[in-house]
Short mmCIF file of C-alpha atoms in Angstrom, two decimals:
data_model
loop_
_atom_site.label_atom_id
_atom_site.label_comp_id
_atom_site.label_asym_id
_atom_site.label_seq_id
_atom_site.Cartn_x
_atom_site.Cartn_y
_atom_site.Cartn_z
CA UNK A 3 -8.42 7.62 16.83
CA UNK A 4 -11.58 9.12 17.87
CA UNK A 5 -12.98 6.10 18.93
CA UNK A 6 -9.68 5.71 21.45
CA UNK A 7 -10.63 8.89 23.37
CA UNK A 8 -13.20 8.51 25.70
CA UNK A 9 -14.44 12.35 26.07
CA UNK A 10 -15.54 14.40 23.46
CA UNK A 11 -14.07 16.86 21.03
CA UNK A 12 -16.40 19.85 21.25
CA UNK A 13 -16.21 22.98 23.91
CA UNK A 14 -19.70 21.82 24.45
CA UNK A 15 -18.59 18.51 26.15
CA UNK A 16 -16.99 20.74 28.65
CA UNK A 17 -19.40 22.96 29.69
CA UNK A 18 -19.74 24.87 33.09
CA UNK A 19 -23.15 23.61 33.58
CA UNK A 20 -21.39 19.87 33.41
CA UNK A 21 -18.60 21.12 36.41
CA UNK A 22 -15.76 21.97 33.50
CA UNK A 23 -14.94 25.53 33.52
CA UNK A 24 -13.95 26.57 29.60
CA UNK A 25 -11.86 29.07 30.92
CA UNK A 26 -9.54 26.65 33.13
CA UNK A 27 -5.95 26.75 31.53
CA UNK A 28 -5.91 22.52 32.01
CA UNK A 29 -8.82 22.40 29.92
CA UNK A 30 -7.83 25.08 27.65
CA UNK A 31 -4.46 22.84 27.01
CA UNK A 32 -6.50 20.05 26.16
CA UNK A 33 -8.79 21.04 23.91
CA UNK A 34 -5.68 22.63 21.93
CA UNK A 35 -3.92 19.25 22.60
CA UNK A 36 -7.30 17.17 21.12
CA UNK A 37 -7.55 19.64 18.22
CA UNK A 38 -3.39 19.04 17.39
CA UNK A 39 -3.98 15.42 17.15
CA UNK A 40 -7.39 15.63 15.23
CA UNK A 41 -5.50 17.43 12.57
CA UNK A 42 -2.19 15.12 12.17
CA UNK A 43 -4.61 11.60 12.20
CA UNK A 44 -7.42 13.34 9.89
CA UNK A 45 -6.16 12.02 6.90
CA UNK A 46 -5.86 8.26 8.60
CA UNK A 47 -9.48 7.38 8.01
CA UNK A 48 -9.35 7.59 4.50
CA UNK A 49 -10.38 4.39 2.04
CA UNK A 50 -6.74 2.89 1.06
CA UNK A 51 -7.53 2.95 -2.45
CA UNK A 52 -7.34 6.80 -2.24
CA UNK A 53 -4.17 6.53 -0.15
CA UNK A 54 -2.53 4.14 -2.97
CA UNK A 55 -2.93 7.35 -4.96
CA UNK A 56 0.13 8.44 -4.12
CA UNK A 57 2.10 5.47 -4.96
CA UNK A 58 0.90 4.61 -7.90
CA UNK A 59 -0.74 1.25 -8.90
CA UNK A 60 -1.25 -2.03 -6.16
CA UNK A 61 0.87 -5.18 -6.72
CA UNK A 62 0.43 -8.66 -5.82
CA UNK A 63 3.81 -10.22 -5.30
CA UNK A 64 3.77 -14.15 -5.50
CA UNK A 65 7.01 -16.61 -5.07
CA UNK A 66 7.16 -20.15 -5.50
CA UNK A 67 10.42 -22.03 -5.29
CA UNK A 68 10.73 -21.84 -8.97
CA UNK A 69 9.31 -18.10 -9.85
CA UNK A 70 8.52 -14.66 -9.16
CA UNK A 71 4.89 -13.39 -10.08
CA UNK A 72 4.18 -9.86 -9.72
CA UNK A 73 0.50 -8.62 -10.75
CA UNK A 74 -0.51 -4.84 -11.23
CA UNK A 75 -3.77 -3.28 -11.12
CA UNK A 76 -3.58 -0.85 -14.35
CA UNK A 77 -7.34 -0.85 -14.65
CA UNK A 78 -7.73 2.25 -17.62
CA UNK A 79 -4.34 1.36 -19.18
CA UNK A 80 -2.94 -0.29 -22.41
CA UNK A 81 -0.15 -2.62 -23.01
CA UNK A 82 1.27 0.85 -24.87
CA UNK A 83 0.51 2.94 -21.47
CA UNK A 84 3.18 1.02 -19.62
CA UNK A 85 6.89 -0.04 -19.72
CA UNK A 86 8.71 -3.31 -17.76
CA UNK A 87 12.16 -3.16 -17.33
CA UNK A 88 14.49 -5.61 -15.55
CA UNK A 89 17.74 -4.13 -14.52
CA UNK A 90 20.28 -5.04 -12.16
CA UNK A 91 18.07 -7.31 -9.83
CA UNK A 92 15.40 -4.36 -9.96
CA UNK A 93 12.13 -4.81 -11.70
CA UNK A 94 10.68 -1.81 -12.83
CA UNK A 95 6.32 -1.56 -13.60
CA UNK A 96 6.22 2.41 -15.12
CA UNK A 97 3.75 4.23 -17.24
CA UNK A 98 1.34 7.39 -17.13
CA UNK A 99 -2.16 7.51 -16.74
CA UNK A 100 -3.97 10.07 -18.15
CA UNK A 101 -7.05 11.82 -16.06
CA UNK A 102 -10.33 12.59 -17.94
CA UNK A 103 -12.05 15.82 -18.60
CA UNK A 104 -15.13 15.84 -15.97
CA UNK A 105 -17.99 18.12 -16.17
CA UNK A 106 -19.15 19.60 -12.60
CA UNK A 107 -18.15 18.94 -9.67
CA UNK A 108 -17.33 15.51 -7.56
CA UNK A 109 -14.99 12.97 -6.03
CA UNK A 110 -12.78 10.99 -7.43
CA UNK A 111 -10.75 8.32 -6.06
CA UNK A 112 -8.80 7.01 -8.75
CA UNK A 113 -5.25 7.70 -9.24
CA UNK A 114 -4.00 9.73 -12.33
CA UNK A 115 -0.49 10.41 -13.63
CA UNK A 116 3.12 9.26 -13.72
CA UNK A 117 3.68 5.94 -11.76
CA UNK A 118 6.90 3.84 -10.94
CA UNK A 119 7.21 0.32 -8.77
CA UNK A 120 9.72 -0.94 -8.21
CA UNK A 121 10.65 -4.61 -7.21
CA UNK A 122 14.38 -6.44 -5.81
CA UNK A 123 14.59 -9.67 -7.02
CA UNK A 124 18.10 -10.11 -7.25
CA UNK A 125 17.74 -14.21 -7.78
CA UNK A 126 15.44 -13.68 -10.99
CA UNK A 127 16.49 -15.07 -14.13
CA UNK A 128 15.81 -12.16 -16.28
CA UNK A 129 15.94 -14.75 -19.70
CA UNK A 130 12.70 -16.39 -19.11
CA UNK A 131 10.98 -13.30 -18.12
CA UNK A 132 7.00 -12.69 -19.69
CA UNK A 133 4.35 -10.72 -18.87
CA UNK A 134 0.70 -10.83 -19.46
CA UNK A 135 -1.96 -7.87 -20.12
CA UNK A 136 -5.47 -8.73 -19.80
CA UNK A 137 -8.48 -7.66 -17.98
CA UNK A 138 -6.34 -4.34 -16.53
CA UNK A 139 -3.49 -6.74 -14.83
CA UNK A 140 -0.40 -6.72 -16.00
CA UNK A 141 1.44 -10.15 -14.68
CA UNK A 142 5.10 -10.48 -15.06
CA UNK A 143 6.59 -13.96 -14.38
CA UNK A 144 10.02 -14.27 -13.95
CA UNK A 145 12.09 -17.58 -13.52
CA UNK A 146 14.57 -17.69 -10.62
CA UNK A 147 17.87 -18.66 -11.21
CA UNK A 148 19.32 -21.95 -10.95
CA UNK A 149 21.43 -21.31 -8.11
CA UNK A 150 18.83 -19.90 -6.12
CA UNK A 151 16.69 -22.98 -6.65
CA UNK A 152 19.03 -25.12 -5.61
CA UNK A 153 19.66 -22.78 -2.52
CA UNK A 154 15.98 -24.02 -1.35
CA UNK A 155 16.32 -26.56 1.73
CA UNK A 156 13.28 -27.76 3.15
CA UNK A 157 13.43 -28.08 6.98
CA UNK A 158 11.03 -31.10 8.19
CA UNK A 159 8.98 -30.55 11.16
CA UNK A 160 9.04 -33.22 14.08
CA UNK A 161 5.29 -34.33 15.28
CA UNK A 162 6.88 -34.60 18.93
CA UNK A 163 3.08 -37.09 19.81
CA UNK A 164 4.79 -38.99 17.74
CA UNK A 165 7.80 -39.74 19.56
CA UNK A 166 7.85 -42.71 22.16
CA UNK A 167 9.80 -42.73 25.34
#
Protein backbone atom coordinates (compact mmCIF):
# COMPACT_ATOMS: atom_id res chain seq x y z
CA UNK A 1 0.00 0.00 0.00
CA UNK A 2 2.84 2.40 0.75
CA UNK A 3 3.94 2.29 -2.87
CA UNK A 4 0.61 3.84 -3.87
CA UNK A 5 1.16 6.96 -1.76
CA UNK A 6 3.72 9.39 -3.23
CA UNK A 7 4.63 11.10 0.07
CA UNK A 8 6.33 9.80 3.21
CA UNK A 9 4.78 8.50 6.40
CA UNK A 10 7.19 9.92 8.98
CA UNK A 11 7.07 13.26 10.77
CA UNK A 12 10.60 13.82 9.41
CA UNK A 13 9.12 14.03 5.91
CA UNK A 14 6.94 16.96 7.02
CA UNK A 15 9.70 19.05 8.57
CA UNK A 16 9.37 22.87 8.75
CA UNK A 17 12.60 23.19 6.74
CA UNK A 18 10.75 21.66 3.81
CA UNK A 19 8.09 24.37 4.04
CA UNK A 20 5.66 22.17 6.01
CA UNK A 21 4.49 23.12 9.52
CA UNK A 22 4.00 19.97 11.67
CA UNK A 23 1.53 21.86 13.88
CA UNK A 24 -0.72 22.62 10.91
CA UNK A 25 -4.13 20.98 11.60
CA UNK A 26 -4.45 19.78 7.99
CA UNK A 27 -1.06 18.07 8.13
CA UNK A 28 -1.92 16.59 11.54
CA UNK A 29 -5.13 15.17 10.07
CA UNK A 30 -3.12 13.87 7.11
CA UNK A 31 -0.64 12.08 9.44
CA UNK A 32 -3.47 10.58 11.50
CA UNK A 33 -5.27 9.30 8.39
CA UNK A 34 -2.02 7.73 7.17
CA UNK A 35 -1.50 6.09 10.56
CA UNK A 36 -5.06 4.70 10.53
CA UNK A 37 -4.64 3.27 7.02
CA UNK A 38 -1.30 1.76 8.03
CA UNK A 39 -2.98 0.07 11.01
CA UNK A 40 -5.85 -1.30 8.89
CA UNK A 41 -3.71 -2.63 6.02
CA UNK A 42 -0.73 -3.82 8.07
CA UNK A 43 -1.57 -7.54 7.68
CA UNK A 44 -2.00 -7.52 3.90
CA UNK A 45 1.71 -7.82 3.13
CA UNK A 46 2.03 -11.16 4.98
CA UNK A 47 2.71 -14.24 2.86
CA UNK A 48 -0.41 -16.04 1.66
CA UNK A 49 0.67 -19.19 3.47
CA UNK A 50 0.50 -17.37 6.79
CA UNK A 51 -2.99 -16.12 6.00
CA UNK A 52 -4.18 -19.62 5.08
CA UNK A 53 -3.61 -20.61 8.71
CA UNK A 54 -7.01 -19.09 9.44
CA UNK A 55 -8.77 -21.32 6.94
CA UNK A 56 -6.81 -24.57 7.21
CA UNK A 57 -5.28 -26.54 4.37
CA UNK A 58 -5.20 -25.22 0.83
CA UNK A 59 -7.30 -26.97 -1.82
CA UNK A 60 -7.13 -27.53 -5.56
CA UNK A 61 -10.51 -28.26 -7.17
CA UNK A 62 -10.51 -29.70 -10.66
CA UNK A 63 -13.52 -30.60 -12.79
CA UNK A 64 -13.78 -32.63 -15.97
CA UNK A 65 -16.84 -33.70 -17.93
CA UNK A 66 -17.02 -36.89 -15.85
CA UNK A 67 -15.64 -36.16 -12.36
CA UNK A 68 -14.51 -33.78 -9.65
CA UNK A 69 -11.05 -34.03 -8.09
CA UNK A 70 -10.29 -32.21 -4.84
CA UNK A 71 -6.69 -32.18 -3.59
CA UNK A 72 -5.90 -30.97 -0.06
CA UNK A 73 -2.38 -30.16 1.09
CA UNK A 74 -2.07 -31.87 4.49
CA UNK A 75 1.66 -31.97 5.21
CA UNK A 76 2.43 -33.44 8.62
CA UNK A 77 -0.83 -35.39 8.85
CA UNK A 78 -1.54 -39.07 8.35
CA UNK A 79 -4.64 -40.74 6.98
CA UNK A 80 -5.89 -41.41 10.53
CA UNK A 81 -5.82 -37.65 11.27
CA UNK A 82 -8.34 -36.83 8.53
CA UNK A 83 -12.06 -37.53 8.11
CA UNK A 84 -13.86 -37.27 4.76
CA UNK A 85 -17.65 -37.04 4.65
CA UNK A 86 -20.01 -36.51 1.70
CA UNK A 87 -23.49 -35.50 2.81
CA UNK A 88 -26.30 -33.84 0.91
CA UNK A 89 -24.09 -32.68 -1.97
CA UNK A 90 -21.32 -31.27 0.27
CA UNK A 91 -17.85 -32.79 0.62
CA UNK A 92 -16.31 -32.13 4.05
CA UNK A 93 -12.63 -32.71 4.83
CA UNK A 94 -11.85 -32.28 8.52
CA UNK A 95 -9.19 -33.14 11.01
CA UNK A 96 -6.67 -31.76 13.42
CA UNK A 97 -3.00 -30.99 13.16
CA UNK A 98 -1.21 -31.06 16.52
CA UNK A 99 1.43 -28.43 17.18
CA UNK A 100 4.92 -29.56 17.94
CA UNK A 101 6.77 -28.64 21.12
CA UNK A 102 9.54 -26.20 20.24
CA UNK A 103 12.45 -24.90 22.27
CA UNK A 104 13.33 -21.21 22.29
CA UNK A 105 11.78 -18.46 20.22
CA UNK A 106 11.11 -18.26 16.54
CA UNK A 107 8.57 -17.66 13.82
CA UNK A 108 6.18 -20.33 12.61
CA UNK A 109 4.17 -19.89 9.42
CA UNK A 110 2.68 -23.38 9.58
CA UNK A 111 -0.91 -23.83 10.68
CA UNK A 112 -2.05 -26.05 13.55
CA UNK A 113 -5.36 -26.96 15.13
CA UNK A 114 -8.74 -28.26 14.01
CA UNK A 115 -9.88 -27.57 10.48
CA UNK A 116 -12.81 -28.26 8.22
CA UNK A 117 -13.06 -27.43 4.53
CA UNK A 118 -16.35 -27.86 2.67
CA UNK A 119 -16.95 -27.99 -1.07
CA UNK A 120 -20.42 -28.00 -2.61
CA UNK A 121 -20.71 -30.68 -5.32
CA UNK A 122 -24.46 -31.06 -5.87
CA UNK A 123 -24.15 -33.30 -8.94
CA UNK A 124 -21.48 -35.68 -7.62
CA UNK A 125 -22.15 -39.42 -7.29
CA UNK A 126 -21.04 -40.47 -3.81
CA UNK A 127 -21.23 -44.19 -4.62
CA UNK A 128 -18.13 -43.95 -6.81
CA UNK A 129 -16.08 -41.74 -4.46
CA UNK A 130 -12.47 -42.67 -3.72
CA UNK A 131 -9.68 -41.06 -1.72
CA UNK A 132 -5.89 -41.40 -1.91
CA UNK A 133 -3.37 -40.03 0.58
CA UNK A 134 0.25 -39.81 -0.53
CA UNK A 135 3.17 -37.53 0.38
CA UNK A 136 0.99 -35.14 2.39
CA UNK A 137 -1.60 -34.74 -0.39
CA UNK A 138 -5.15 -36.02 0.00
CA UNK A 139 -6.95 -36.47 -3.32
CA UNK A 140 -10.69 -37.13 -3.33
CA UNK A 141 -12.30 -38.10 -6.64
CA UNK A 142 -16.06 -38.13 -7.12
CA UNK A 143 -17.67 -39.03 -10.45
CA UNK A 144 -20.47 -36.84 -11.72
CA UNK A 145 -23.96 -38.27 -11.80
CA UNK A 146 -25.20 -39.62 -15.11
CA UNK A 147 -27.68 -36.75 -15.30
CA UNK A 148 -24.88 -34.19 -14.84
CA UNK A 149 -22.80 -35.85 -17.56
CA UNK A 150 -25.75 -35.79 -19.96
CA UNK A 151 -26.42 -32.10 -19.27
CA UNK A 152 -23.02 -31.11 -20.68
CA UNK A 153 -23.62 -29.40 -24.00
CA UNK A 154 -20.62 -28.21 -25.97
CA UNK A 155 -21.15 -25.08 -28.04
CA UNK A 156 -19.07 -24.90 -31.21
CA UNK A 157 -17.05 -21.78 -31.86
CA UNK A 158 -17.47 -20.37 -35.34
CA UNK A 159 -14.49 -19.07 -37.27
CA UNK A 160 -15.60 -15.81 -38.90
CA UNK A 161 -12.55 -15.80 -41.23
CA UNK A 162 -13.67 -19.12 -42.73
CA UNK A 163 -17.02 -17.74 -43.86
CA UNK A 164 -17.32 -16.64 -47.44
CA UNK A 165 -19.68 -13.86 -48.52
